[in-house]
Amino acid sequence: MAEPPDRRTSEIDEAIMRATYRALHEHGYAGLTMQRIADEYGKSTAAIHYHYDTKEELLAAFLDFLLERFREAVHEVETTDPERRLRLLLDQLIVEPGDHHGLLVAMLEMRSQAPYNETFRERFQQNDEYIRYLLETVIGHGIEEGVFADVDPEHTARTLLTVVDGARTRAVVLDEQTALETARAAVEEYVDTVVLAD
Amino acid sequence: MAEPPDRRTSEIDEAIMRATYRALHEHGYAGLTMQRIADEYGKSTAAIHYHYDTKEELLAAFLDFLLERFREAVHEVETTDPERRLRLLLDQLIVEPGDHHGLLVAMLEMRSQAPYNETFRERFQQNDEYIRYLLETVIGHGIEEGVFADVDPEHTARTLLTVVDGARTRAVVLDEQTALETARAAVEEYVDTVVLAD
DNA sequence: CCCTTTTGACTGACTAGTCAGTAAATACGA
DNA sequence: TCGTATTTACTGACTAGTCAGTCAAAAGGG
């Protein structure tokens, strides 16, 4: 029956995170003001400043919130069969546009701020390393089990992530459905010809 | 000897474009203010407003200036031998970081604003189409001459551009030299295995 | 003298962040 | 269990600063 002592507090934090998400989704990163977050939250800006001293602190917390959700989603891929696992992971990375397109846009904006914001940079680097590690591991397993060609797992993972990031960037900048389809096809070709080849 | 009537004016325009370039390079797109451009220009902000009514107008002109320079640089590749031409074009697209890194950063920032700025979006789309057309043409020639495999030129060009854009994004976000090296290797592999295969 | 160009002073809109005060919930003491 | 502190969560008014853009006046060359 013992409830964590900060149960109410963390509910508030979560509500602010969700408000930030909606404000970001609607107005983009450049248009993300404390006022807009407060509007989504349904309280005053001072209320948010009560929980987070600065905007920077709030955004750091928000990025943690967001990337953790992302990693949880990727983590749900449970197959151990290397080829199937690799394809499923890559499918997870190349998400459908639809509802998530606004977030894809906002994420690229935030990523483009990495050079000016150490907090952002650290978190994006850490997240990328995590995903790359997952890919390297599954590629390594595939090679051990003899179903994948003897490629360099690190280089192969980096190449696949480059294609994924390129597709995301192009989907945002060029507003093209095609970008993600191209990536899906390219990744499939790459898996077929480079990884499975022999 | 007839000089265009707006010779002085266009010299001023060019000076403002160069000032904008330096300001963008130094402060990034989010930190690009009229004051900073004026500082680089060595005149007051009102002086810039005399030549460009709004900041948006100035940035539209600047993007034209920038993309035209970019296309000129790519246009200098004159070889007609398909394989050599394709490799040289791709080398041009994956530029060295060094001096240009600040610009690469600013360009990603500007590209990430495309969803909110029709002017930007149009120009980036147009530029992308131009580059893609160059790639499609050279791939088409290669196929005709029998040196390239019978791939789909459009799909191949899109895939190559996806890798290039992914590399650029990763170089900015992750601050990695590796990103561009990975792209160079990936593009080479792709050209070797997919395009030249038979 | 006129026309282009430039300046300095200004405006209004918007920004993050501060602060005193308030109301309700919670803890504590007798 | 009743009354008194204390804490949590918040509001509304405010500050100080930044931004793009305006405008009357002035500089300066032809």
Coordinates of C-alpha atoms (C1' of nucleotides) in Angstrom, one line a residue:
Chain A
M1 CA 0.0 0.0 0.0
A2 CA 3.0 2.2 0.4
E3 CA 2.8 5.0 -2.2
P4 CA 6.0 6.7 -3.3
P5 CA 6.1 10.0 -1.2
D6 CA 6.2 12.2 -4.3
R7 CA 3.3 10.6 -6.1
R8 CA 1.4 13.8 -6.5
T9 CA 4.5 15.7 -7.5
S10 CA 5.5 13.3 -10.2
E11 CA 1.9 13.4 -11.6
I12 CA 2.3 17.2 -11.9
D13 CA 5.7 16.7 -13.6
E14 CA 4.1 14.3 -16.1
A15 CA 1.3 16.7 -16.8
I16 CA 3.9 19.4 -17.5
M17 CA 5.8 17.1 -19.8
R18 CA 2.7 16.3 -21.7
A19 CA 1.8 20.0 -22.0
T20 CA 5.3 20.6 -23.3
Y21 CA 4.9 17.8 -25.8
R22 CA 1.6 19.3 -27.1
A23 CA 3.1 22.9 -27.2
L24 CA 6.1 21.6 -29.1
H25 CA 4.0 19.6 -31.5
E26 CA 1.8 22.6 -32.3
H27 CA 4.3 25.5 -32.4
G28 CA 7.6 23.9 -33.1
Y29 CA 10.8 24.3 -31.0
A30 CA 11.5 27.9 -32.2
G31 CA 7.9 28.9 -31.2
L32 CA 8.0 27.1 -27.9
T33 CA 7.5 29.6 -25.1
M34 CA 6.8 29.2 -21.4
Q35 CA 3.4 30.9 -22.1
R36 CA 2.4 28.3 -24.7
I37 CA 3.5 25.4 -22.4
A38 CA 1.5 27.1 -19.6
D39 CA -1.6 27.4 -21.9
E40 CA -1.4 23.7 -22.6
Y41 CA -0.9 23.0 -18.9
G42 CA -3.9 25.2 -18.1
K43 CA -2.0 27.1 -15.4
S44 CA 0.1 30.3 -15.3
T45 CA 3.8 30.5 -16.4
A46 CA 4.7 31.1 -12.8
A47 CA 3.2 27.7 -11.9
I48 CA 5.7 26.1 -14.3
H49 CA 8.6 28.1 -12.9
Y50 CA 7.6 26.9 -9.5
H51 CA 8.5 23.3 -10.6
Y52 CA 11.3 24.1 -13.0
D53 CA 13.6 27.1 -12.2
T54 CA 14.5 27.8 -15.9
K55 CA 13.3 26.9 -19.3
E56 CA 16.5 25.1 -20.0
E57 CA 16.0 22.9 -17.0
L58 CA 12.5 22.1 -18.1
L59 CA 13.6 21.2 -21.6
A60 CA 16.4 19.0 -20.3
A61 CA 13.8 17.1 -18.3
F62 CA 11.5 17.0 -21.3
L63 CA 14.2 15.5 -23.5
D64 CA 14.9 12.8 -20.9
F65 CA 11.1 12.1 -20.8
L66 CA 11.0 11.9 -24.6
L67 CA 14.1 9.8 -25.2
E68 CA 13.1 7.4 -22.5
R69 CA 9.8 6.8 -24.2
F70 CA 11.6 6.3 -27.5
R71 CA 13.9 3.7 -26.0
E72 CA 11.0 1.9 -24.3
A73 CA 9.3 1.6 -27.7
V74 CA 12.5 0.2 -29.3
H75 CA 13.0 -2.1 -26.4
E76 CA 9.7 -3.8 -27.0
V77 CA 11.2 -5.6 -30.0
E78 CA 11.8 -9.0 -28.4
T79 CA 12.5 -11.5 -31.2
T80 CA 15.9 -13.1 -30.9
D81 CA 16.1 -14.3 -34.5
P82 CA 18.8 -12.0 -35.9
E83 CA 17.4 -11.3 -39.3
R84 CA 13.8 -10.7 -38.0
R85 CA 15.1 -8.7 -35.1
L86 CA 17.2 -6.5 -37.3
R87 CA 14.3 -5.8 -39.7
L88 CA 11.9 -5.1 -36.8
L89 CA 14.4 -2.7 -35.2
L90 CA 14.8 -0.8 -38.4
D91 CA 11.1 -0.7 -38.9
Q92 CA 10.7 0.9 -35.4
L93 CA 13.4 3.5 -36.3
I94 CA 11.7 4.5 -39.6
V95 CA 8.3 5.5 -38.0
E96 CA 5.2 6.2 -39.9
P97 CA 4.5 9.9 -40.4
G98 CA 0.8 10.5 -39.6
D99 CA 0.3 11.6 -36.1
H100 CA 4.0 11.6 -35.3
H101 CA 5.0 14.0 -38.1
G102 CA 4.8 17.1 -35.9
L103 CA 7.1 15.4 -33.4
L104 CA 9.5 14.4 -36.2
V105 CA 9.7 18.1 -37.2
A106 CA 10.2 19.3 -33.6
M107 CA 12.9 16.6 -33.0
L108 CA 14.9 17.8 -36.0
E109 CA 14.7 21.3 -34.7
M110 CA 15.9 20.2 -31.3
R111 CA 18.7 18.1 -32.8
S112 CA 19.8 21.1 -34.9
Q113 CA 20.3 23.0 -31.6
A114 CA 22.7 20.4 -30.3
P115 CA 25.8 22.4 -31.3
Y116 CA 24.6 25.3 -29.1
N117 CA 23.2 23.3 -26.2
E118 CA 25.5 20.8 -24.4
T119 CA 22.5 19.3 -22.5
F120 CA 20.8 18.5 -25.8
R121 CA 24.0 17.2 -27.4
E122 CA 24.8 14.9 -24.6
R123 CA 21.4 13.4 -24.6
F124 CA 21.2 12.9 -28.3
Q125 CA 24.7 11.4 -28.4
Q126 CA 23.8 9.0 -25.6
N127 CA 20.6 8.0 -27.3
D128 CA 22.3 7.4 -30.6
E129 CA 25.0 5.2 -28.9
Y130 CA 22.2 3.2 -27.2
I131 CA 20.5 2.5 -30.5
R132 CA 23.7 1.8 -32.3
Y133 CA 24.7 -0.7 -29.6
L134 CA 21.4 -2.5 -30.1
L135 CA 22.1 -2.7 -33.9
E136 CA 25.7 -3.8 -33.4
T137 CA 24.7 -6.5 -31.0
V138 CA 22.0 -8.0 -33.3
I139 CA 24.4 -7.8 -36.3
G140 CA 27.1 -9.5 -34.2
H141 CA 24.7 -12.3 -33.3
G142 CA 23.7 -12.8 -36.9
I143 CA 27.4 -13.2 -37.9
E144 CA 28.0 -15.7 -35.1
E145 CA 25.0 -17.7 -36.1
G146 CA 26.2 -17.7 -39.7
V147 CA 23.1 -16.0 -41.1
F148 CA 24.8 -12.7 -41.8
A149 CA 27.9 -12.1 -43.9
D150 CA 31.1 -11.3 -42.1
V151 CA 30.6 -7.5 -42.1
D152 CA 31.9 -5.0 -39.6
P153 CA 29.0 -4.6 -37.1
E154 CA 30.0 -1.0 -36.1
H155 CA 30.3 0.2 -39.6
T156 CA 27.1 -1.5 -40.7
A157 CA 25.1 -0.1 -37.8
R158 CA 26.5 3.4 -38.5
T159 CA 25.5 3.1 -42.1
L160 CA 22.0 2.0 -41.3
L161 CA 21.6 4.8 -38.8
T162 CA 22.8 7.3 -41.4
V163 CA 20.1 6.1 -43.8
V164 CA 17.5 6.4 -41.1
D165 CA 18.6 9.9 -40.1
G166 CA 18.7 11.0 -43.8
A167 CA 15.2 9.8 -44.3
R168 CA 13.9 11.6 -41.2
T169 CA 15.7 14.9 -42.3
R170 CA 14.3 14.6 -45.8
A171 CA 10.8 13.8 -44.6
V172 CA 10.8 17.0 -42.6
V173 CA 12.7 19.4 -44.9
L174 CA 11.1 18.2 -48.2
D175 CA 7.7 17.3 -46.7
E176 CA 7.9 14.0 -48.6
Q177 CA 6.1 10.8 -47.9
T178 CA 8.7 9.4 -50.4
A179 CA 11.6 10.0 -48.0
L180 CA 10.6 7.4 -45.6
E181 CA 9.6 4.9 -48.3
T182 CA 13.0 5.4 -50.0
A183 CA 14.7 4.7 -46.6
R184 CA 12.6 1.5 -46.1
A185 CA 13.6 0.3 -49.5
A186 CA 17.3 1.3 -49.1
V187 CA 17.6 -0.4 -45.7
E188 CA 16.0 -3.5 -47.1
E189 CA 18.3 -3.6 -50.1
Y190 CA 21.3 -3.0 -47.8
V191 CA 20.2 -5.8 -45.4
D192 CA 19.6 -8.2 -48.4
T193 CA 22.8 -7.4 -50.4
V194 CA 25.4 -6.5 -47.7
V195 CA 24.3 -8.3 -44.6
L196 CA 22.8 -11.5 -45.9
A197 CA 25.0 -11.8 -49.0
D198 CA 27.3 -14.7 -49.8
Chain B
M1 CA 31.1 48.8 -71.4
A2 CA 27.4 49.2 -70.4
E3 CA 27.2 48.5 -66.7
P4 CA 23.8 47.2 -65.3
P5 CA 22.1 50.3 -63.9
D6 CA 21.9 48.8 -60.4
R7 CA 25.6 48.0 -60.2
R8 CA 26.2 49.9 -56.9
T9 CA 23.0 48.5 -55.5
S10 CA 24.0 44.9 -56.3
E11 CA 27.4 45.5 -54.7
I12 CA 25.6 46.6 -51.6
D13 CA 23.3 43.6 -51.8
E14 CA 26.3 41.3 -52.0
A15 CA 28.0 43.0 -49.0
I16 CA 24.8 42.4 -47.0
M17 CA 24.7 38.8 -48.2
R18 CA 28.3 38.3 -47.1
A19 CA 27.5 40.0 -43.7
T20 CA 24.5 37.7 -43.3
Y21 CA 26.7 34.7 -44.1
R22 CA 29.3 35.7 -41.4
A23 CA 26.6 36.4 -38.8
L24 CA 24.9 33.1 -39.5
H25 CA 28.2 31.2 -39.4
E26 CA 29.0 32.8 -36.1
H27 CA 25.7 32.8 -34.2
G28 CA 23.6 30.1 -35.9
Y29 CA 20.1 30.6 -37.3
A30 CA 18.4 30.9 -34.0
G31 CA 20.8 33.6 -32.9
L32 CA 20.7 35.5 -36.2
T33 CA 19.3 39.0 -35.5
M34 CA 19.2 42.1 -37.6
Q35 CA 21.7 43.7 -35.1
R36 CA 24.2 40.9 -35.7
I37 CA 23.9 41.2 -39.5
A38 CA 24.3 44.9 -39.2
D39 CA 27.4 44.6 -37.0
E40 CA 29.0 42.4 -39.6
Y41 CA 27.9 44.8 -42.3
G42 CA 29.4 47.7 -40.4
K43 CA 26.2 49.8 -40.7
S44 CA 23.1 50.3 -38.6
T45 CA 20.1 47.9 -38.7
A46 CA 18.0 50.7 -40.3
A47 CA 20.5 50.7 -43.2
I48 CA 19.6 47.0 -43.9
H49 CA 15.9 47.7 -43.6
Y50 CA 16.4 50.3 -46.3
H51 CA 17.5 47.6 -48.7
Y52 CA 15.2 44.8 -47.4
D53 CA 11.8 45.7 -45.9
T54 CA 11.6 42.6 -43.6
K55 CA 13.9 40.0 -42.2
E56 CA 12.0 37.4 -44.0
E57 CA 12.7 39.1 -47.4
L58 CA 16.4 39.3 -46.6
L59 CA 16.6 35.7 -45.6
A60 CA 14.8 34.6 -48.8
A61 CA 17.3 36.6 -50.8
F62 CA 20.1 35.1 -48.7
L63 CA 19.0 31.5 -49.3
D64 CA 18.9 32.2 -53.1
F65 CA 22.4 33.6 -52.8
L66 CA 23.6 30.5 -50.9
L67 CA 21.9 27.8 -53.0
E68 CA 23.1 29.5 -56.2
R69 CA 26.7 29.3 -54.9
F70 CA 26.2 25.7 -54.0
R71 CA 24.8 24.8 -57.4
E72 CA 27.7 26.6 -59.1
A73 CA 30.2 24.6 -57.1
V74 CA 28.5 21.3 -58.0
H75 CA 28.2 22.5 -61.6
E76 CA 32.0 22.7 -61.9
V77 CA 32.2 18.9 -62.1
E78 CA 32.7 18.6 -65.8
T79 CA 33.8 15.0 -66.4
T80 CA 31.5 13.1 -68.7
D81 CA 32.7 9.6 -67.8
P82 CA 29.7 8.3 -65.8
E83 CA 31.5 6.5 -63.0
R84 CA 34.0 9.3 -62.5
R85 CA 31.3 11.9 -62.7
L86 CA 29.1 10.2 -60.2
R87 CA 31.9 9.8 -57.7
L88 CA 33.0 13.4 -58.1
L89 CA 29.4 14.7 -57.6
L90 CA 29.0 12.6 -54.4
D91 CA 32.4 13.9 -53.2
Q92 CA 31.1 17.5 -53.7
L93 CA 28.0 16.7 -51.7
I94 CA 29.8 15.3 -48.8
V95 CA 31.9 18.3 -48.0
E96 CA 34.8 18.5 -45.6
P97 CA 33.9 19.9 -42.2
G98 CA 36.7 22.3 -41.2
D99 CA 35.8 25.9 -42.2
H100 CA 32.4 24.9 -43.5
H101 CA 31.2 23.2 -40.3
G102 CA 29.5 26.3 -39.0
L103 CA 27.7 26.6 -42.2
L104 CA 26.6 23.0 -42.1
V105 CA 25.2 23.6 -38.7
A106 CA 23.3 26.7 -39.8
M107 CA 22.0 25.0 -42.9
L108 CA 20.5 22.2 -40.8
E109 CA 18.8 24.8 -38.6
M110 CA 17.4 26.6 -41.7
R111 CA 16.3 23.3 -43.2
S112 CA 14.5 22.4 -39.9
Q113 CA 12.5 25.6 -40.3
A114 CA 11.2 24.5 -43.7
P115 CA 7.9 23.2 -42.3
Y116 CA 7.1 26.7 -40.8
N117 CA 8.5 28.8 -43.7
E118 CA 7.1 28.3 -47.2
T119 CA 9.9 30.4 -48.7
F120 CA 12.5 28.1 -47.2
R121 CA 10.7 24.9 -48.1
E122 CA 10.2 25.9 -51.7
R123 CA 13.9 26.7 -52.1
F124 CA 15.2 23.6 -50.4
Q125 CA 12.8 21.5 -52.5
Q126 CA 13.9 23.1 -55.7
N127 CA 17.5 22.7 -54.8
D128 CA 17.1 19.1 -54.0
E129 CA 15.3 18.4 -57.2
Y130 CA 18.1 20.0 -59.1
I131 CA 20.8 17.9 -57.4
R132 CA 18.7 14.8 -57.8
Y133 CA 18.3 15.5 -61.5
L134 CA 22.0 15.7 -61.9
L135 CA 22.5 12.4 -60.2
E136 CA 19.6 10.7 -62.2
T137 CA 21.1 12.0 -65.4
V138 CA 24.6 10.6 -64.8
I139 CA 23.2 7.3 -63.6
G140 CA 21.0 7.1 -66.7
H141 CA 24.1 7.8 -68.9
G142 CA 26.0 5.1 -67.1
I143 CA 23.3 2.6 -67.7
E144 CA 23.0 3.5 -71.4
E145 CA 26.8 3.1 -71.8
G146 CA 26.6 -0.2 -70.1
V147 CA 29.0 0.6 -67.3
F148 CA 26.2 0.8 -64.6
A149 CA 23.8 -2.0 -63.7
D150 CA 20.2 -1.7 -64.8
V151 CA 19.0 0.2 -61.6
D152 CA 16.2 2.7 -61.3
P153 CA 17.9 6.1 -61.7
E154 CA 15.4 7.9 -59.6
H155 CA 15.4 5.5 -56.7
T156 CA 19.2 5.2 -56.8
A157 CA 19.6 9.0 -56.7
R158 CA 17.1 9.3 -53.8
T159 CA 19.0 6.7 -51.9
L160 CA 22.3 8.4 -52.4
L161 CA 20.9 11.7 -51.3
T162 CA 19.4 10.1 -48.2
V163 CA 22.8 8.9 -47.2
V164 CA 24.3 12.3 -47.8
D165 CA 21.6 14.1 -45.8
G166 CA 21.9 11.5 -43.0
A167 CA 25.6 12.1 -42.8
R168 CA 25.2 15.9 -42.7
T169 CA 22.6 15.6 -39.9
R170 CA 24.7 13.3 -37.9
A171 CA 27.8 15.4 -38.3
V172 CA 25.9 18.3 -36.8
V173 CA 23.9 16.6 -34.1
L174 CA 26.5 14.2 -32.9
D175 CA 29.5 16.4 -33.6
E176 CA 31.2 13.5 -35.3
Q177 CA 34.0 13.5 -37.9
T178 CA 32.9 9.9 -38.2
A179 CA 29.5 10.7 -39.7
L180 CA 31.0 12.0 -43.0
E181 CA 33.5 9.2 -43.2
T182 CA 30.8 6.7 -42.7
A183 CA 28.8 8.4 -45.5
R184 CA 31.8 8.3 -47.9
A185 CA 32.4 4.6 -47.3
A186 CA 28.6 3.9 -47.5
V187 CA 28.3 5.7 -50.8
E188 CA 31.4 4.0 -52.2
E189 CA 30.0 0.6 -51.2
Y190 CA 26.7 1.5 -52.7
V191 CA 28.2 2.6 -56.0
D192 CA 30.4 -0.5 -56.1
T193 CA 27.8 -3.1 -55.2
V194 CA 24.5 -1.7 -56.6
V195 CA 25.4 0.5 -59.4
L196 CA 28.5 -1.2 -60.9
A197 CA 27.3 -4.7 -60.2
D198 CA 26.4 -7.0 -62.9
Chain C
dC1 C1' 20.1 71.3 -55.1
dC2 C1' 18.5 66.7 -55.3
dC3 C1' 18.5 61.9 -54.5
dT4 C1' 20.2 57.9 -52.4
dT5 C1' 21.8 56.1 -48.3
dT6 C1' 22.5 56.1 -43.5
dT7 C1' 21.8 57.2 -38.6
dG8 C1' 19.9 57.5 -33.9
dA9 C1' 16.1 57.6 -31.3
dC10 C1' 12.0 55.4 -30.9
dT11 C1' 7.8 52.0 -30.5
dG12 C1' 5.2 48.0 -29.5
dA13 C1' 5.2 43.3 -29.1
dC14 C1' 7.0 39.6 -26.8
dT15 C1' 10.4 37.1 -23.8
dA16 C1' 12.0 34.5 -19.3
dG17 C1' 12.0 35.1 -14.9
dT18 C1' 10.6 37.3 -10.0
dC19 C1' 7.8 38.3 -6.2
dA20 C1' 4.3 39.1 -2.7
dG21 C1' 0.3 37.2 -1.5
dT22 C1' -3.4 33.3 -1.2
dA23 C1' -5.9 29.1 -0.6
dA24 C1' -5.9 24.4 0.4
dA25 C1' -3.8 20.4 2.0
dT26 C1' -0.8 18.4 5.5
dA27 C1' 1.8 17.8 9.9
dC28 C1' 2.1 18.5 14.6
dG29 C1' 1.2 19.5 19.5
dA30 C1' -1.7 19.4 23.6
Chain D
dT1 C1' -9.8 15.8 18.3
dC2 C1' -9.1 20.6 17.9
dG3 C1' -6.4 24.4 16.8
dT4 C1' -2.0 26.1 15.1
dA5 C1' 2.0 25.9 12.1
dT6 C1' 4.1 24.6 7.9
dT7 C1' 4.3 23.2 3.1
dT8 C1' 2.7 22.8 -1.6
dA9 C1' 0.9 24.7 -5.6
dC10 C1' -0.5 28.4 -7.5
dT11 C1' -2.0 33.6 -9.3
dG12 C1' -1.5 38.2 -11.1
dA13 C1' 1.2 41.9 -11.4
dC14 C1' 5.6 43.1 -12.4
dT15 C1' 10.7 43.8 -14.1
dA16 C1' 14.3 43.9 -17.3
dG17 C1' 15.6 42.9 -21.5
dT18 C1' 15.3 41.6 -26.7
dC19 C1' 13.3 41.8 -31.0
dA20 C1' 11.9 43.6 -35.8
dG21 C1' 10.5 47.5 -37.7
dT22 C1' 9.5 52.9 -38.2
dC23 C1' 10.6 57.6 -38.9
dA24 C1' 12.4 62.3 -39.1
dA25 C1' 16.6 64.1 -39.7
dA26 C1' 21.0 64.4 -41.6
dA27 C1' 25.1 63.2 -44.4
dG28 C1' 27.2 63.1 -48.8
dG29 C1' 28.1 62.4 -53.6
dG30 C1' 27.0 64.1 -58.5

